[in-house]
Short mmCIF file of C-alpha atoms in Angstrom, two decimals:
data_model
loop_
_atom_site.label_atom_id
_atom_site.label_comp_id
_atom_site.label_asym_id
_atom_site.label_seq_id
_atom_site.Cartn_x
_atom_site.Cartn_y
_atom_site.Cartn_z
CA MET O 1 -55.48 -67.60 -26.26
CA LYS O 2 -57.00 -69.27 -29.07
CA ASN O 3 -53.91 -71.89 -29.60
CA TYR O 4 -54.37 -72.64 -25.52
CA ILE O 5 -57.85 -73.22 -26.00
CA THR O 6 -57.34 -75.79 -28.68
CA ASN O 7 -54.79 -77.80 -26.71
CA ALA O 8 -56.50 -77.84 -23.62
CA LEU O 9 -59.75 -78.85 -25.41
CA LYS O 10 -57.40 -81.76 -26.86
CA GLY O 11 -55.78 -82.67 -23.63
CA ILE O 12 -59.37 -82.83 -21.54
CA GLY O 13 -60.84 -84.99 -24.48
CA ILE O 14 -57.61 -87.78 -24.19
CA ILE O 15 -58.42 -87.62 -20.13
CA LEU O 16 -62.36 -87.94 -20.72
CA PHE O 17 -61.30 -90.66 -23.50
CA TYR O 18 -58.87 -92.54 -21.05
CA PHE O 19 -61.15 -93.02 -18.07
CA PHE O 20 -64.82 -93.56 -19.81
CA PHE O 21 -64.06 -95.50 -22.70
CA SER O 22 -63.96 -99.10 -21.43
CA GLY O 23 -66.96 -98.49 -19.28
CA LEU O 24 -69.06 -97.37 -22.55
CA LEU O 25 -67.60 -99.83 -24.55
CA LEU O 26 -68.82 -102.36 -21.74
CA LEU O 27 -72.08 -101.06 -21.62
CA PHE O 28 -72.33 -101.30 -25.50
CA LEU O 29 -71.16 -104.77 -25.26
CA ASN O 30 -73.94 -105.87 -22.50
CA TYR O 31 -76.55 -104.23 -24.95
CA LEU O 32 -75.20 -106.72 -27.13
CA ASN O 33 -75.93 -109.34 -24.43
CA ILE O 34 -72.03 -110.09 -24.93
CA LYS O 35 -70.52 -110.04 -21.76
CA PRO O 36 -66.71 -110.03 -21.08
CA ALA O 37 -67.07 -110.70 -17.35
CA GLU O 38 -68.37 -114.81 -18.88
CA PHE O 39 -65.47 -114.89 -20.76
CA SER O 40 -62.80 -117.24 -20.34
CA ARG O 41 -59.53 -116.24 -18.80
CA THR O 42 -57.69 -116.52 -21.75
CA ASN O 43 -60.36 -114.29 -23.69
CA LYS O 44 -60.43 -111.94 -21.06
CA VAL O 45 -56.96 -111.04 -21.47
CA ILE O 46 -57.39 -110.77 -24.97
CA TYR O 47 -60.39 -108.75 -24.54
CA MET O 48 -58.47 -106.74 -22.04
CA LEU O 49 -54.97 -106.11 -24.31
CA SER O 50 -57.27 -105.32 -27.03
CA VAL O 51 -59.04 -102.34 -25.42
CA SER O 52 -55.85 -100.78 -24.31
CA ILE O 53 -53.97 -101.30 -27.40
CA PHE O 54 -57.21 -99.57 -29.44
CA MET O 55 -57.01 -96.61 -26.66
CA LEU O 56 -53.29 -96.52 -26.99
CA PHE O 57 -53.73 -96.14 -30.76
CA ILE O 58 -56.22 -93.29 -30.72
CA ILE O 59 -54.39 -91.01 -28.23
CA ILE O 60 -50.67 -91.90 -30.55
CA LEU O 61 -52.97 -90.57 -33.50
CA VAL O 62 -54.28 -87.45 -31.54
CA TYR O 63 -50.89 -86.59 -30.69
CA PHE O 64 -49.11 -88.35 -33.55
CA LYS O 65 -46.98 -85.18 -34.86
CA GLU O 66 -45.87 -84.17 -31.57
CA ILE O 67 -45.03 -87.91 -31.04
CA LYS O 68 -43.29 -88.32 -34.01
CA ASN O 69 -40.85 -85.01 -33.43
CA GLU O 70 -40.09 -86.18 -29.67
CA PHE O 71 -38.97 -89.64 -30.20
CA LYS O 72 -36.87 -88.35 -33.26
CA ASP O 73 -34.90 -85.88 -30.33
CA PHE O 74 -35.00 -88.92 -27.93
CA LYS O 75 -33.25 -91.07 -30.24
CA ILE O 76 -30.82 -88.11 -31.15
CA ASN O 77 -30.12 -86.70 -27.72
CA PHE O 78 -30.75 -90.07 -25.95
CA ILE O 79 -27.04 -90.07 -23.82
CA LYS O 80 -27.51 -86.70 -23.08
CA TYR O 81 -31.27 -87.37 -21.53
CA PHE O 82 -29.99 -90.30 -19.84
CA ASN O 83 -26.70 -88.50 -18.27
CA GLU O 84 -29.52 -85.83 -17.06
CA TYR O 85 -32.57 -87.90 -15.75
CA LYS O 86 -30.44 -91.12 -14.33
CA SER O 87 -30.84 -90.16 -10.59
CA TYR O 88 -34.27 -89.85 -11.23
CA TRP O 89 -35.44 -93.47 -10.55
CA PRO O 90 -33.57 -93.74 -7.30
CA THR O 91 -34.59 -90.50 -5.78
CA MET O 92 -37.98 -92.02 -6.62
CA ILE O 93 -37.55 -95.25 -5.23
CA PHE O 94 -36.16 -93.59 -2.19
CA LEU O 95 -38.61 -91.43 -1.68
CA MET O 96 -41.30 -94.30 -2.31
CA LEU O 97 -39.47 -96.16 0.68
CA LEU O 98 -39.87 -93.18 2.88
CA ALA O 99 -43.60 -92.55 1.93
CA ASN O 100 -44.25 -96.08 2.75
CA LEU O 101 -42.19 -96.50 5.92
CA PHE O 102 -44.78 -93.31 6.94
CA ILE O 103 -47.75 -95.15 6.20
CA SER O 104 -46.95 -98.63 7.92
CA PHE O 105 -47.38 -97.12 11.40
CA PHE O 106 -51.00 -96.68 10.32
CA THR O 107 -51.37 -99.74 8.04
CA THR O 108 -49.74 -102.94 7.03
CA ASP O 109 -51.76 -103.44 4.26
CA ILE O 110 -50.66 -103.31 0.87
CA SER O 111 -52.91 -100.98 -1.57
CA SER O 112 -55.89 -102.24 -3.30
CA ASN O 113 -54.28 -101.42 -6.58
CA GLU O 114 -51.40 -103.85 -5.65
CA GLU O 115 -53.27 -106.33 -4.58
CA SER O 116 -55.40 -106.31 -7.77
CA ILE O 117 -51.97 -106.94 -9.87
CA ARG O 118 -50.67 -109.35 -7.60
CA SER O 119 -53.92 -111.34 -7.80
CA ILE O 120 -53.99 -111.37 -11.84
CA LEU O 121 -50.33 -112.04 -11.79
CA HIS O 122 -50.72 -115.36 -9.62
CA SER O 123 -54.10 -116.08 -12.04
CA GLY O 124 -51.71 -118.39 -14.31
CA ILE O 125 -50.26 -117.73 -17.87
CA PRO O 126 -52.75 -115.53 -19.48
CA GLY O 127 -52.95 -113.23 -16.32
CA LEU O 128 -48.70 -113.15 -16.36
CA ILE O 129 -48.27 -112.28 -19.95
CA TYR O 130 -51.47 -109.54 -19.49
CA THR O 131 -49.87 -108.26 -16.51
CA CYS O 132 -46.69 -108.18 -18.77
CA ILE O 133 -47.70 -106.51 -21.61
CA SER O 134 -49.98 -104.21 -19.76
CA CYS O 135 -47.56 -103.02 -17.14
CA SER O 136 -44.36 -102.76 -19.19
CA LEU O 137 -45.33 -101.99 -22.80
CA ILE O 138 -49.06 -100.04 -22.77
CA ALA O 139 -49.18 -98.33 -19.13
CA PRO O 140 -45.88 -96.24 -19.07
CA LEU O 141 -46.66 -94.72 -22.57
CA MET O 142 -50.35 -94.22 -22.05
CA GLU O 143 -50.36 -93.03 -19.15
CA GLU O 144 -47.77 -90.70 -20.18
CA LEU O 145 -49.06 -89.29 -22.52
CA VAL O 146 -52.68 -88.77 -20.17
CA PHE O 147 -51.44 -87.67 -16.75
CA ARG O 148 -48.28 -85.51 -18.38
CA LYS O 149 -48.78 -84.88 -22.02
CA SER O 150 -52.53 -84.45 -21.78
CA ILE O 151 -52.71 -82.26 -18.62
CA LYS O 152 -49.93 -80.02 -19.50
CA LYS O 153 -51.64 -78.98 -22.52
CA ILE O 154 -54.18 -77.91 -19.84
CA ILE O 155 -52.37 -76.72 -17.04
CA PRO O 156 -48.90 -74.89 -18.88
CA GLN O 157 -47.74 -73.48 -15.44
CA LYS O 158 -44.58 -75.10 -14.28
CA TYR O 159 -45.18 -75.82 -10.85
CA LEU O 160 -48.82 -76.34 -10.97
CA PHE O 161 -48.68 -78.91 -13.79
CA ILE O 162 -46.49 -80.87 -11.69
CA LEU O 163 -48.46 -80.88 -8.45
CA VAL O 164 -51.74 -81.49 -10.20
CA SER O 165 -50.28 -83.87 -12.39
CA GLY O 166 -48.58 -86.21 -9.46
CA ILE O 167 -51.60 -85.52 -7.04
CA PHE O 168 -53.92 -86.46 -10.08
CA PHE O 169 -51.77 -89.69 -10.85
CA GLY O 170 -51.65 -90.76 -7.03
CA SER O 171 -55.47 -90.34 -6.62
CA VAL O 172 -56.46 -92.25 -9.60
CA HIS O 173 -54.24 -95.68 -8.72
CA VAL O 174 -56.20 -95.63 -5.18
CA ILE O 175 -59.67 -93.82 -4.77
CA GLY O 176 -62.33 -96.19 -6.17
CA GLN O 177 -60.45 -99.50 -5.05
CA THR O 178 -60.07 -98.56 -1.23
CA LYS O 179 -61.79 -100.93 1.24
CA HIS O 180 -60.69 -99.00 4.30
CA LEU O 181 -60.43 -95.41 4.76
CA VAL O 182 -56.81 -95.79 5.88
CA GLU O 183 -55.79 -96.84 2.50
CA TYR O 184 -56.38 -93.15 0.88
CA LEU O 185 -52.27 -92.85 2.92
CA HIS O 186 -51.23 -94.81 -0.10
CA ILE O 187 -52.14 -91.73 -2.53
CA ILE O 188 -48.79 -90.19 -1.18
CA SER O 189 -46.81 -93.41 -2.42
CA TYR O 190 -48.42 -92.99 -5.51
CA SER O 191 -48.07 -89.56 -6.43
CA ILE O 192 -44.54 -89.20 -5.87
CA PRO O 193 -43.97 -91.41 -9.02
CA GLY O 194 -46.28 -89.05 -10.66
CA LEU O 195 -44.41 -85.58 -9.46
CA VAL O 196 -40.95 -86.98 -10.25
CA LEU O 197 -42.06 -87.87 -14.09
CA ALA O 198 -44.14 -84.93 -14.26
CA THR O 199 -40.74 -83.13 -13.17
CA ALA O 200 -38.89 -85.22 -15.85
CA TYR O 201 -41.34 -84.22 -18.70
CA GLN O 202 -41.68 -80.16 -17.43
CA LYS O 203 -37.90 -80.40 -17.78
CA SER O 204 -37.07 -82.05 -21.11
CA ASP O 205 -40.32 -81.42 -22.65
CA ASN O 206 -39.91 -84.62 -24.47
CA ILE O 207 -42.67 -87.51 -23.45
CA PHE O 208 -40.16 -90.03 -23.81
CA VAL O 209 -38.04 -89.14 -21.19
CA SER O 210 -40.70 -89.81 -18.28
CA THR O 211 -41.91 -92.69 -20.42
CA SER O 212 -38.40 -94.50 -20.29
CA ILE O 213 -38.57 -93.78 -16.29
CA HIS O 214 -41.68 -94.91 -16.18
CA PHE O 215 -41.20 -98.00 -18.38
CA PHE O 216 -37.87 -98.93 -16.22
CA HIS O 217 -40.33 -98.30 -12.63
CA ASN O 218 -42.85 -100.64 -14.09
CA THR O 219 -40.49 -103.25 -15.73
CA VAL O 220 -38.04 -103.54 -12.48
CA LEU O 221 -40.81 -103.90 -9.85
CA LEU O 222 -42.73 -106.26 -12.11
CA ILE O 223 -39.68 -108.49 -12.39
CA GLY O 224 -39.46 -108.45 -8.66
CA GLN O 225 -42.92 -109.57 -8.67
CA ILE O 226 -42.19 -112.72 -10.57
CA ILE O 227 -39.35 -113.40 -8.99
CA LEU O 228 -41.19 -113.20 -5.50
CA MET O 229 -43.96 -115.37 -7.24
CA ILE O 230 -41.52 -118.15 -8.42
CA GLY O 231 -39.86 -118.28 -5.04
CA GLY O 232 -43.14 -118.35 -3.32
CA ILE O 233 -44.23 -121.38 -5.62
CA LEU O 234 -40.66 -123.05 -5.58
CA TRP O 235 -40.89 -122.67 -1.23
CA GLN O 236 -44.20 -124.59 -1.00
CA LYS O 237 -43.07 -127.71 -3.25
CA ARG O 238 -39.96 -127.89 -0.94
CA LYS O 239 -42.79 -128.47 1.92
#
């Protein structure tokens, strides 16, 4: 019981840190009359990446011993993990396509989260650099440590953990960013990766299994976005 309380408090602490650190830092900087919103585009990217890297560093520090052991295990058993979980990403994509097909009957708008990512990506070289580093490198590990490892410490029960982790992950990517009520349907498509990644972590008990799937997913989608962006630019030039 004592061990559970310690783990649960650690998990709650990391989740609170993840959600509130950026806002508290912003309040502190505004108090010092430093306004990141008024930074140049390049300085905004440097600021956002610095905050993200610092947050990831703190979270890794808290879980360092576990991360070290799990990384060692992941390296030794990489082939085994690959063969066991290689079907998870195609399954995730297939279920997301079905979910998006269902959502398309109600709205053709993309989620505000997706719209925000595209906007940053199209904002020039600094935005492209930020999106590549954030989405492909920082986000997969940080989100897995927060939404998988931390939640599992609070909810060790197998199926309840998977359900809560998946829906919480999906909700965070939608709630607070919606313009219309119908956009809440996007919680379904965002929850699917959360459920699949939570299942991978629950089964493997190794955060690098779910992180590697998350990394691959984000990177493939990002490459697709960049190809579409370049294609759009070339098409406009041809006109």
